[in-house]
XYZ file of C-alpha atoms in Angstrom:
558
model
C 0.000 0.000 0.000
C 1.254 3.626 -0.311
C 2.826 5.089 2.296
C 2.057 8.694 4.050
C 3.325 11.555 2.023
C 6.642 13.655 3.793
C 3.803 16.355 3.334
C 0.210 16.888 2.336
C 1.589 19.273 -0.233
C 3.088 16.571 -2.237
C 2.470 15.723 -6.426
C 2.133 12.625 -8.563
C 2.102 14.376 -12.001
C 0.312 12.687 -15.048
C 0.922 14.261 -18.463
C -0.931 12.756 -21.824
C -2.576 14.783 -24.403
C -5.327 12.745 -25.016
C -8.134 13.391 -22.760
C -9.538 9.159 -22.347
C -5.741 8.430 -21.238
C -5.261 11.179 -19.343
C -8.318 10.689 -17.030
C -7.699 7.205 -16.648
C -4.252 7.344 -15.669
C -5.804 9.882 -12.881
C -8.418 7.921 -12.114
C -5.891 4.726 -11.154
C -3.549 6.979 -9.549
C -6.111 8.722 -7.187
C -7.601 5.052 -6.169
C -4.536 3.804 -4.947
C -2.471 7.425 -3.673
C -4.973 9.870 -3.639
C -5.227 9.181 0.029
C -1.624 10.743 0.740
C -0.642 12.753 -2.476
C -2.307 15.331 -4.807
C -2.797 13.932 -8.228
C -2.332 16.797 -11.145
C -2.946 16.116 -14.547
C -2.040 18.114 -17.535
C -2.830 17.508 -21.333
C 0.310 19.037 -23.012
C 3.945 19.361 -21.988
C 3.723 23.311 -21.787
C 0.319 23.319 -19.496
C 2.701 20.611 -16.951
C 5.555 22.670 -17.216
C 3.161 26.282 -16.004
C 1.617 23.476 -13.428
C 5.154 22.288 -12.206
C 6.269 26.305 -12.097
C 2.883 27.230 -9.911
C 3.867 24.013 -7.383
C 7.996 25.609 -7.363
C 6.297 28.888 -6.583
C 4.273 27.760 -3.712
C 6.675 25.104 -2.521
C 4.903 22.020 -2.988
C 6.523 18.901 -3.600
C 6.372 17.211 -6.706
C 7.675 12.975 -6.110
C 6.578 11.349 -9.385
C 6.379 12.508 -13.070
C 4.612 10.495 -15.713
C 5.101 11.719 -19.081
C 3.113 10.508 -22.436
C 6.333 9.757 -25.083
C 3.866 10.424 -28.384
C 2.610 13.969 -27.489
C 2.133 17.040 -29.928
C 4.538 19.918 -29.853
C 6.450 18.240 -26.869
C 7.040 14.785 -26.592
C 7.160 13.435 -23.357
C 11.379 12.957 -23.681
C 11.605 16.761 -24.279
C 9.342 17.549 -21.229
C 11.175 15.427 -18.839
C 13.899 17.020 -20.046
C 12.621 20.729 -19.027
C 10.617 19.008 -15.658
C 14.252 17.928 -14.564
C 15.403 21.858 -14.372
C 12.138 22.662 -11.988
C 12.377 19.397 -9.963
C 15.341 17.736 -10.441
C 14.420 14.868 -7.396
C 11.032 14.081 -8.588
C 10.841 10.113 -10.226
C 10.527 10.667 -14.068
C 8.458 7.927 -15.552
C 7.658 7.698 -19.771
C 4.072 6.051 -20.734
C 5.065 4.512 -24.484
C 3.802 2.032 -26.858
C 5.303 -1.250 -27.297
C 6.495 0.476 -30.755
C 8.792 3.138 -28.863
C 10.564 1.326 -27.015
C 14.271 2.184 -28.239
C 13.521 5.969 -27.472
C 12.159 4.820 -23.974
C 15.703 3.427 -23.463
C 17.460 6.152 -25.282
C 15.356 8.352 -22.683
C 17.139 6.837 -19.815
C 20.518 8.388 -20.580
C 18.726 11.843 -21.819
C 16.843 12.351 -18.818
C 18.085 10.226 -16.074
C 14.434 7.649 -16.644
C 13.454 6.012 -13.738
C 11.307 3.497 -15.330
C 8.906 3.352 -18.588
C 5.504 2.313 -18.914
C 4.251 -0.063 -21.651
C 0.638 1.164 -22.253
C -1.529 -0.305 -21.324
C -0.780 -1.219 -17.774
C -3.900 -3.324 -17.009
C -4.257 -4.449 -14.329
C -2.861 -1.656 -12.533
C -2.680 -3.647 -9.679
C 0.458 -5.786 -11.191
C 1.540 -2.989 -13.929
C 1.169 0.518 -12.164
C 1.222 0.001 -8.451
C 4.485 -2.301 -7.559
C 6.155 0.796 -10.006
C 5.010 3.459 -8.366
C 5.152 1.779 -4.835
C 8.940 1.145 -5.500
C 9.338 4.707 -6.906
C 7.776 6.876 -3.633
C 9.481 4.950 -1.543
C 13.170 5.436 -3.281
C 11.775 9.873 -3.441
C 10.586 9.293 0.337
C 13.864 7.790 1.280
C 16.425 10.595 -0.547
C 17.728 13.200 1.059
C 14.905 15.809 0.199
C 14.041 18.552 2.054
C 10.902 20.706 1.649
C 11.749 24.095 0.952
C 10.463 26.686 3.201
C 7.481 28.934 2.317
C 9.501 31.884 1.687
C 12.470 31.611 -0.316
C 14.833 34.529 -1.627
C 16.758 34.718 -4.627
C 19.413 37.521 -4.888
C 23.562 38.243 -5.141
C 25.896 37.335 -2.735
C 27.373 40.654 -2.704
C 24.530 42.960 -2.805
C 23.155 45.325 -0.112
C 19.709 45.178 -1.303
C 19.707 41.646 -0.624
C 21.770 41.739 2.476
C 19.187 44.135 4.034
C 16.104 41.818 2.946
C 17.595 38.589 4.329
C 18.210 40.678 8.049
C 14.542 41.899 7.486
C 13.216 38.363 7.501
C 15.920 36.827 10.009
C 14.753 39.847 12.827
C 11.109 39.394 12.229
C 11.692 35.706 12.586
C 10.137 34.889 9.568
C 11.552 31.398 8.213
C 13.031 31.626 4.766
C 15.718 30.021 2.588
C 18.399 31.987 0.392
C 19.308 31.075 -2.668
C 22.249 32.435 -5.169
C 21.028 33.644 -8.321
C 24.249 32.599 -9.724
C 23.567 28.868 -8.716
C 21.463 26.210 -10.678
C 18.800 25.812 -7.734
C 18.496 30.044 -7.998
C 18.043 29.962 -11.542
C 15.409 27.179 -11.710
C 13.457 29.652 -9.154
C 14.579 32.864 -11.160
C 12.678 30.836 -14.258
C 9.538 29.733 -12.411
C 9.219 33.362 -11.478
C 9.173 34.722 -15.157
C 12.247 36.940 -14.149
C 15.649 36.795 -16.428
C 17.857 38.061 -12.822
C 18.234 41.230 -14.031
C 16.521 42.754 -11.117
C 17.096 41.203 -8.176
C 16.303 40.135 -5.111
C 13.341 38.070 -5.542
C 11.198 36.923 -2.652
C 8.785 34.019 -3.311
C 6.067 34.251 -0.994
C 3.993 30.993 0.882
C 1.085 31.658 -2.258
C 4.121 31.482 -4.474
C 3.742 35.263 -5.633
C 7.314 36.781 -6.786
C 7.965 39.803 -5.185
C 10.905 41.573 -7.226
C 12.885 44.002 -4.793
C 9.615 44.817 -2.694
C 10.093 47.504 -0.407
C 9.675 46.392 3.528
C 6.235 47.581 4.325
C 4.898 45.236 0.827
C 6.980 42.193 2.134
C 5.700 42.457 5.369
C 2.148 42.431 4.614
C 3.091 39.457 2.380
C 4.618 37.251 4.617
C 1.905 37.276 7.217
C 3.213 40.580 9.498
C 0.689 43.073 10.681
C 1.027 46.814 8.623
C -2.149 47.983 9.430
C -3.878 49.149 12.588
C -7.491 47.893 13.757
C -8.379 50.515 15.249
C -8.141 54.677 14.334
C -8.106 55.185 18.263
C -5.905 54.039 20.734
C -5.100 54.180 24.675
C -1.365 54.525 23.813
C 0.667 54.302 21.123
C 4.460 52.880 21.552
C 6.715 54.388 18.878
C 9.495 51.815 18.448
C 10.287 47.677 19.213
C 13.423 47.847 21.257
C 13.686 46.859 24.796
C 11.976 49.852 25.905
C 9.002 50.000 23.452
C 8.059 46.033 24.142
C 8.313 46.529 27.618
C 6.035 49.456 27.766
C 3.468 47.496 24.982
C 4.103 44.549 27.731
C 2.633 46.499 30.715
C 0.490 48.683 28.920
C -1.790 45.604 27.480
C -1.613 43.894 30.611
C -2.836 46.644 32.656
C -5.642 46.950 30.181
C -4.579 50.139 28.015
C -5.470 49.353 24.313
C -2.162 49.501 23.006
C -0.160 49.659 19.382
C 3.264 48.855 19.328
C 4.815 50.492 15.726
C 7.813 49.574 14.127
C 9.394 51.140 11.511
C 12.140 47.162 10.364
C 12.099 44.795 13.369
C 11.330 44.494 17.149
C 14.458 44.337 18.975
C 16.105 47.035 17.680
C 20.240 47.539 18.873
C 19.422 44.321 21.560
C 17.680 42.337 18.977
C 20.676 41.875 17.043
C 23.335 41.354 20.139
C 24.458 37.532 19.857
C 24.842 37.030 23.435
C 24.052 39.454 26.263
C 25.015 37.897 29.657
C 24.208 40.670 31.886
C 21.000 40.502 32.050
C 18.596 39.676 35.046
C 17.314 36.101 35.202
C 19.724 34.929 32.611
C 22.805 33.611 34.321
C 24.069 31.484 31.217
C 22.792 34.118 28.522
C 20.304 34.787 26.012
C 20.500 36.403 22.115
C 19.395 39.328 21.616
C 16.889 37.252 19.066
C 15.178 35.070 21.600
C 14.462 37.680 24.439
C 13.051 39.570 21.497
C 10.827 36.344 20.455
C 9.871 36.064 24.194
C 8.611 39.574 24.601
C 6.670 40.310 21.434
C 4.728 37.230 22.291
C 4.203 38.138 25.638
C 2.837 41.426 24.059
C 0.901 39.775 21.603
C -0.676 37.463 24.189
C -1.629 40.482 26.472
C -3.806 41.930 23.204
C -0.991 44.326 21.957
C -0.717 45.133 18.517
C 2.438 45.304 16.784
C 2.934 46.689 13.142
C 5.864 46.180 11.552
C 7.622 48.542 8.624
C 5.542 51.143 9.698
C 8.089 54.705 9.587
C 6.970 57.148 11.464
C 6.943 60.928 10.611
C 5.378 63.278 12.521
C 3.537 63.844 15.812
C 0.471 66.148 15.955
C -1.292 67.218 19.068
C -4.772 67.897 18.392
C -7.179 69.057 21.895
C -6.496 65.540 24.120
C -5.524 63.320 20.843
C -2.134 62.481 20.402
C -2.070 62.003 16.647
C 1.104 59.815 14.593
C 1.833 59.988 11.291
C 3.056 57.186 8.769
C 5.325 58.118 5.479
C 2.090 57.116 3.278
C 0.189 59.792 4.763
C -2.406 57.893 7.303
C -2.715 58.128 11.040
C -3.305 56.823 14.069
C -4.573 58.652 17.418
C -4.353 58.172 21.010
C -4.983 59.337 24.718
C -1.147 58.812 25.318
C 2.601 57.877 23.385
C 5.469 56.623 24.400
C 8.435 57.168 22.049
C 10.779 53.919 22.332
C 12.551 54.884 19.206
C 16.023 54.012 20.017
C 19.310 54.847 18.745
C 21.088 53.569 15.586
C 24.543 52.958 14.629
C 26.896 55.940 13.621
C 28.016 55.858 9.722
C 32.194 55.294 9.014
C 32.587 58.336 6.957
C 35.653 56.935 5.268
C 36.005 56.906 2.050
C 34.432 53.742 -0.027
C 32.311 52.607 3.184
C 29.079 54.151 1.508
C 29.644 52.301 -1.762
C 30.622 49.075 0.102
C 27.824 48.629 3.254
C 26.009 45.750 2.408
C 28.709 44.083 0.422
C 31.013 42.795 3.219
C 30.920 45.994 5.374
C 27.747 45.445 7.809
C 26.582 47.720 10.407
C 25.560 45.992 13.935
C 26.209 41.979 14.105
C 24.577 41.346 10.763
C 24.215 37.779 11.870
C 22.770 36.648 8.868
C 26.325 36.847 7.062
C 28.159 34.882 10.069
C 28.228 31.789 8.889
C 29.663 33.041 5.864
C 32.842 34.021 7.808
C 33.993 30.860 9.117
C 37.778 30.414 8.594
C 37.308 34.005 7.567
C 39.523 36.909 9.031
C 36.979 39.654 11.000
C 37.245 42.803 11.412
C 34.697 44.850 13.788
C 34.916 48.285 14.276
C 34.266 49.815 18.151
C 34.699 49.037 21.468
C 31.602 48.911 23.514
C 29.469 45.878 24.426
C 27.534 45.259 21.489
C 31.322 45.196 19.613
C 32.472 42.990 22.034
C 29.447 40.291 21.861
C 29.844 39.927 18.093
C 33.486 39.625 18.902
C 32.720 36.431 20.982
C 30.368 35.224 18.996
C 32.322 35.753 15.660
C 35.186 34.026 17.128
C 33.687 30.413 17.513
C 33.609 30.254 13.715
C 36.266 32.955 12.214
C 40.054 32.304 11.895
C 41.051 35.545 13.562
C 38.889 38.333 14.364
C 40.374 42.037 15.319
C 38.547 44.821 16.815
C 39.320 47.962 16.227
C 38.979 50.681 18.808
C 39.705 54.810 18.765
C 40.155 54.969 22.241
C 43.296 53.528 24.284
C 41.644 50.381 25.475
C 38.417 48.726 26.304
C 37.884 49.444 29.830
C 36.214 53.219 29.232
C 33.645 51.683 27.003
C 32.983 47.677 27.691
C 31.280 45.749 30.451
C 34.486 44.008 32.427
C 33.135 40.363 31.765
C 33.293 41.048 28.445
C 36.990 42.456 28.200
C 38.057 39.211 30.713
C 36.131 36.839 27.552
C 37.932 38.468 24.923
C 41.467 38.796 26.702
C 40.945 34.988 27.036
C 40.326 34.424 23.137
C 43.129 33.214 21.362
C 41.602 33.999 18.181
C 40.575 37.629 19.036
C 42.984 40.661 18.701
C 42.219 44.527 19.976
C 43.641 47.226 18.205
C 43.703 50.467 20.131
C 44.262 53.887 19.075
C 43.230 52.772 15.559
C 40.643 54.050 13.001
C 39.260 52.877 9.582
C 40.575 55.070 6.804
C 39.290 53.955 3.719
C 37.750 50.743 2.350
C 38.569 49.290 -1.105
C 36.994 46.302 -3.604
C 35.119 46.041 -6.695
C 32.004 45.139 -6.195
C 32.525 44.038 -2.629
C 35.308 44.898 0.421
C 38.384 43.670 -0.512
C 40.877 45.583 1.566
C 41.124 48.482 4.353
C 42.910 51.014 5.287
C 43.808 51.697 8.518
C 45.729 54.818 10.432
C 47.162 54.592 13.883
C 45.500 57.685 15.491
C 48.661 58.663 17.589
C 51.473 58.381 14.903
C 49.098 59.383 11.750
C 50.544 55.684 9.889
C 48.451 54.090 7.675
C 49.105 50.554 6.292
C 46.598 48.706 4.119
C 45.020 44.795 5.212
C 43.144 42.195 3.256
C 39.430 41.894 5.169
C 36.029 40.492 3.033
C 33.992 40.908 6.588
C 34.118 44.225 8.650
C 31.425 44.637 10.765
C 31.113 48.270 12.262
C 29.686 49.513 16.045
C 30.439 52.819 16.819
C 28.254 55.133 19.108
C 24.608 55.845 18.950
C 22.631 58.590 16.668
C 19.007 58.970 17.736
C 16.229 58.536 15.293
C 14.408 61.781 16.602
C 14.584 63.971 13.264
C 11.161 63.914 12.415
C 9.883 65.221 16.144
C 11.647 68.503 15.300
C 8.950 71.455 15.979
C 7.120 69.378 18.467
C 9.398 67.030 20.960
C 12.135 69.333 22.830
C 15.786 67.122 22.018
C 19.455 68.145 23.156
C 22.013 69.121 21.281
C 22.787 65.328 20.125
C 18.987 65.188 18.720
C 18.368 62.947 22.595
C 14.943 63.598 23.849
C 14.670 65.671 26.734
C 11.977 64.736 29.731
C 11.197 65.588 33.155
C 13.753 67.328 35.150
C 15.935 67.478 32.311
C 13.725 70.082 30.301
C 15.110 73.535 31.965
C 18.054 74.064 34.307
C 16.240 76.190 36.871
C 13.092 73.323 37.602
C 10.678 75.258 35.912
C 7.676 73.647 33.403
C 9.408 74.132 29.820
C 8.121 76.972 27.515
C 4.362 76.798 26.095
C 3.415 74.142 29.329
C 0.141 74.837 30.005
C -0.799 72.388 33.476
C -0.325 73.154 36.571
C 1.810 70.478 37.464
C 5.407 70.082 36.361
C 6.366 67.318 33.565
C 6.221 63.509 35.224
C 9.639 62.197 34.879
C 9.821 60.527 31.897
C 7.438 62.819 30.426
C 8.124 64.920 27.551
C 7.444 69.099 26.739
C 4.046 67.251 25.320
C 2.017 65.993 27.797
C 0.686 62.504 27.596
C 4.099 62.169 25.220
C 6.756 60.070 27.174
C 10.178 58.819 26.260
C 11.803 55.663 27.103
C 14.979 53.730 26.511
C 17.965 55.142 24.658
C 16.440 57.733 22.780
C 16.257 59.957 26.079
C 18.883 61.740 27.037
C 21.593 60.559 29.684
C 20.180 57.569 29.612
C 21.691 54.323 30.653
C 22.334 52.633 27.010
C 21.066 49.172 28.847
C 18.838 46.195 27.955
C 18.157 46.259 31.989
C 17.406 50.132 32.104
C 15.527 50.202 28.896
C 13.150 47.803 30.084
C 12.432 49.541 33.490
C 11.619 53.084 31.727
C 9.315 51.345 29.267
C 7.447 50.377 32.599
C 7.994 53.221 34.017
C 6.892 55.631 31.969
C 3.178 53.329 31.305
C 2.913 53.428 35.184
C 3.336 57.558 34.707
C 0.644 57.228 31.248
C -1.469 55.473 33.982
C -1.099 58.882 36.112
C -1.691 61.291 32.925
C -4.863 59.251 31.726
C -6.334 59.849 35.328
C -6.022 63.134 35.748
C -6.998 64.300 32.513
């Protein structure tokens, strides 16, 4: 009897362009598998090659091909031929007459035949079935994987590509990368209708190609919520880092209808750290990627939303509404906000860093690309913590990695445990006083050059993989106008809003700002995006508490 499929998803393809054959090849197929596999029948070689491209598309499985030999157009040899590019592990079977039976054997060098049919096979029973039966169980028994729903087809060396593969990877989305250069690539490239030209290509679960979507169109594609339910909201949290899912966190569980928006992936700066080993409750560790996983589900299972490649641009205070803006030009409004917007990472400003970002020149841990360093020499540029986790975590795989640091040495800018791991890495090499003066390649980083700050020396070093951490800018352009900021663009709040303890300019209340609160009331800051603040996962968390404990406070009394 036929065995269980590997998947539900899974094909026995019949081809034969005459209609009486074609159904009864079905018919005997579907009595004896159509229990465990999805019979598909086609009446010419092009329809079963469109069929075959649909299934690539979507990711179904396809275990068994039977092919017609005498068919119009496209005999069955010539289809095989152009099935084995699509789904080169399926079982390739030709239906012939008794008459064709030298090209049946000439088939089985031209398109690696598996076995050929004399029609007709009656009884099925002795003439189909043992066939077939021997066949599924040889596919079932291969080494074949499903492919996952999403799969992405791009360059190597290409930033567009790079970014789209960190996209999916943050927003833990599963996918699977192929090269468009490779044969696996191209056979997707094909199925897709595209020549490579314009790349990448994202195939989604329904087996749409998306060719270079922008975030907010692959989000919505691959099952990530863009869109608000609601026009009105308790509070809105502006950004997914530490601080903006603790305060979603605490906001839905003390009942506040809450949106969480954010503009790439929840997480932000922490979300990408490999290891962090300071943190509460975690004596052994945890990624930056799992406590991320843990706390958007805990949001999501208190009732927060959380939209994803949403940008914000603008903040409007209208009577009691608090109302943000999106780049498209909608809005959302609420009692209360908290901005959680975080910082990002500074820009080298070398020469050749622009051109090269994306093509061996990362910035943060880019831990997509890791495993592509291993035996690789590493070069990461800065010297506080999240530099010196990617360090670590580089190391276990890299031959040599060397960080690169302005300052004199470690200790002014790194958590002690840290310095102790990396002092203890044989593999791991700190170059002080030392700054990235230009980066070279064609096409993708070939080479640096470096200067010794003190003596003004330069000398020039092979690297493929730099990956850069140096300081914090924060994303707090767009609240010019509205949102009082220091001189570094940091939001101001509470005490920190006038030297003498007064309310700031244009507050109208009659009591003074709360102490996360912002020159807007019912408009709070948490995290790093404040000013003096701590630059912690630990601290982060505790203001995005805080300051929904102080929204609490606002809501009341207004």
């Amino acid at each position: 009897m036929a065995q269980p499929a590997d998947t539900a998803r899974t094909v026995i393809m019949t081809v034969d362009d005459d209609p009486g054959v074609s159904r009864a090849v079905a018919r005997d197929l579907r009595r004896r598998y159509g229990a465990s596999y999805r019979i598909v029948r086609a009446e010419s070689g092009a329809s079963a090659l469109d069929a075959l491209r649909e299934l690539k598309l979507r990711g179904d499985l396809v275990a068994v091909i039977l092919a017609d030999y005498r068919m119009p157009q496209m005999n069955g040899i010539e289809f095989l031929e152009q099935a084995l590019d699509v789904y080169p592990g399926a079982r390739r079977v030709l239906l012939t007459a008794y008459a064709d039976t030298n090209a049946a054997i000439d088939a089985i060098n031209v398109v690696d035949l598996d076995h050929y049919l004399l029609k007709p096979w009656d009884p099925p029973e002795e003439k189909l079935y043992p066939v077939l039966d021997d066949l599924l169980q040889a596919w079932r028994s291969s080494d074949f994987r499903p492919v996952p729903s999403t799969k992405v087809v791009g360059h190597r060396w290409s930033s567009r590509s790079s970014d789209l593969r960190e996209f999916l990877a943050r927003n833990q989305v599963p996918y699977r990368w192929y090269s468009a250069d490779e044969p696996e690539g191209r056979r997707l490239l094909a199925a897709a209708g595209e020549d490579g030209l314009r790349l990448p290509v994202v195939i989604t679960p329904d087996g749409t190609p998306l060719v270079e979507p922008e975030a907010v169109d692959l989000a919505a594609r691959v099952g990530l919520a863009t869109t608000p339910t609601a026009d009105f909201y308790d509070l809105v949290v502006i950004g997914g880092g530490p601080a903006g899912l603790g305060s979603a966190v605490y906001g839905a569980s003390e009942g506040l209808r809450t949106v969480l928006v954010e503009r790439s992936a929840t997480g932000g700066q922490a979300g990408q750290s490999s290891r962090i080993e300071n943190y509460l409750g975690f004596p052994d560790g945890v990624s930056g990627a799992q406590l991320t996983d843990r706390a958007r589900r805990q949001a999501s299972k208190f009732g927060a939303e959380i939209l994803t490649a949403r940008e914000v641009t603008a903040l409007e205070v209208n009577g009691a509404a608090r109302i943000v803006r999106f780049s498209d030009g909608s809005a959302v409004a609420a009692h209360s906000v908290i901005l959680a917007t975080g910082v990002s990472y500074r820009q080298l400003a070398a020469p050749g860093c622009e051109d090269l970002t994306g093509c061996g020149l990362y910035y943060g841990s880019a831990l997509t690309e890791a495993p592509s360093c291993q035996d690789q020499d590493v070069y990461i540029v800065g010297g506080a913590n999240s530099a010196g986790q990617a360090a670590m975590y580089l190391s276990r795989g890299a031959k040599s990695v060397t960080l690169l640091v302005r300052g004199p040495s470690l200790s002014a800018s790194m958590s002690h445990y840290l310095i102790q791991q990396i002092e203890e890495s044989p593999n791991i090499r700190v170059r002080s006083r030392t700054v990235v003066e230009a980066a070279h390649g064609d096409g993708h980083l070939e080479r640096l050059t470096l200067r010794d700050v003190d003596s003004g020396q330069t000398e020039q070093v092979d690297a493929q993989w730099v990956f850069v951490f140096i300081g914090a800018a924060p994303l707090t352009d767009w609240l010019d106008g509205t949102v009082l900021r220091d001189e570094r663009g940091f939001i101001l709040a509470g005490p920190d809003l006038s030297a003498d303890g007064r309310p700031p300019e244009g507050w109208e209340l009659d009591r003074p700002p709360y102490h996360l609160e912002t020159n807007v009331p019912g408009v709070f800051v948490a995290g790093d995006a404040r000013s003096e603040s701590a630059k912690r996962v630990a601290s982060a968390v505790g203001e995005g508490a805080m300051a929904v404990m102080l929204v609490h406070r606002y809501l009341e009394q207004s």
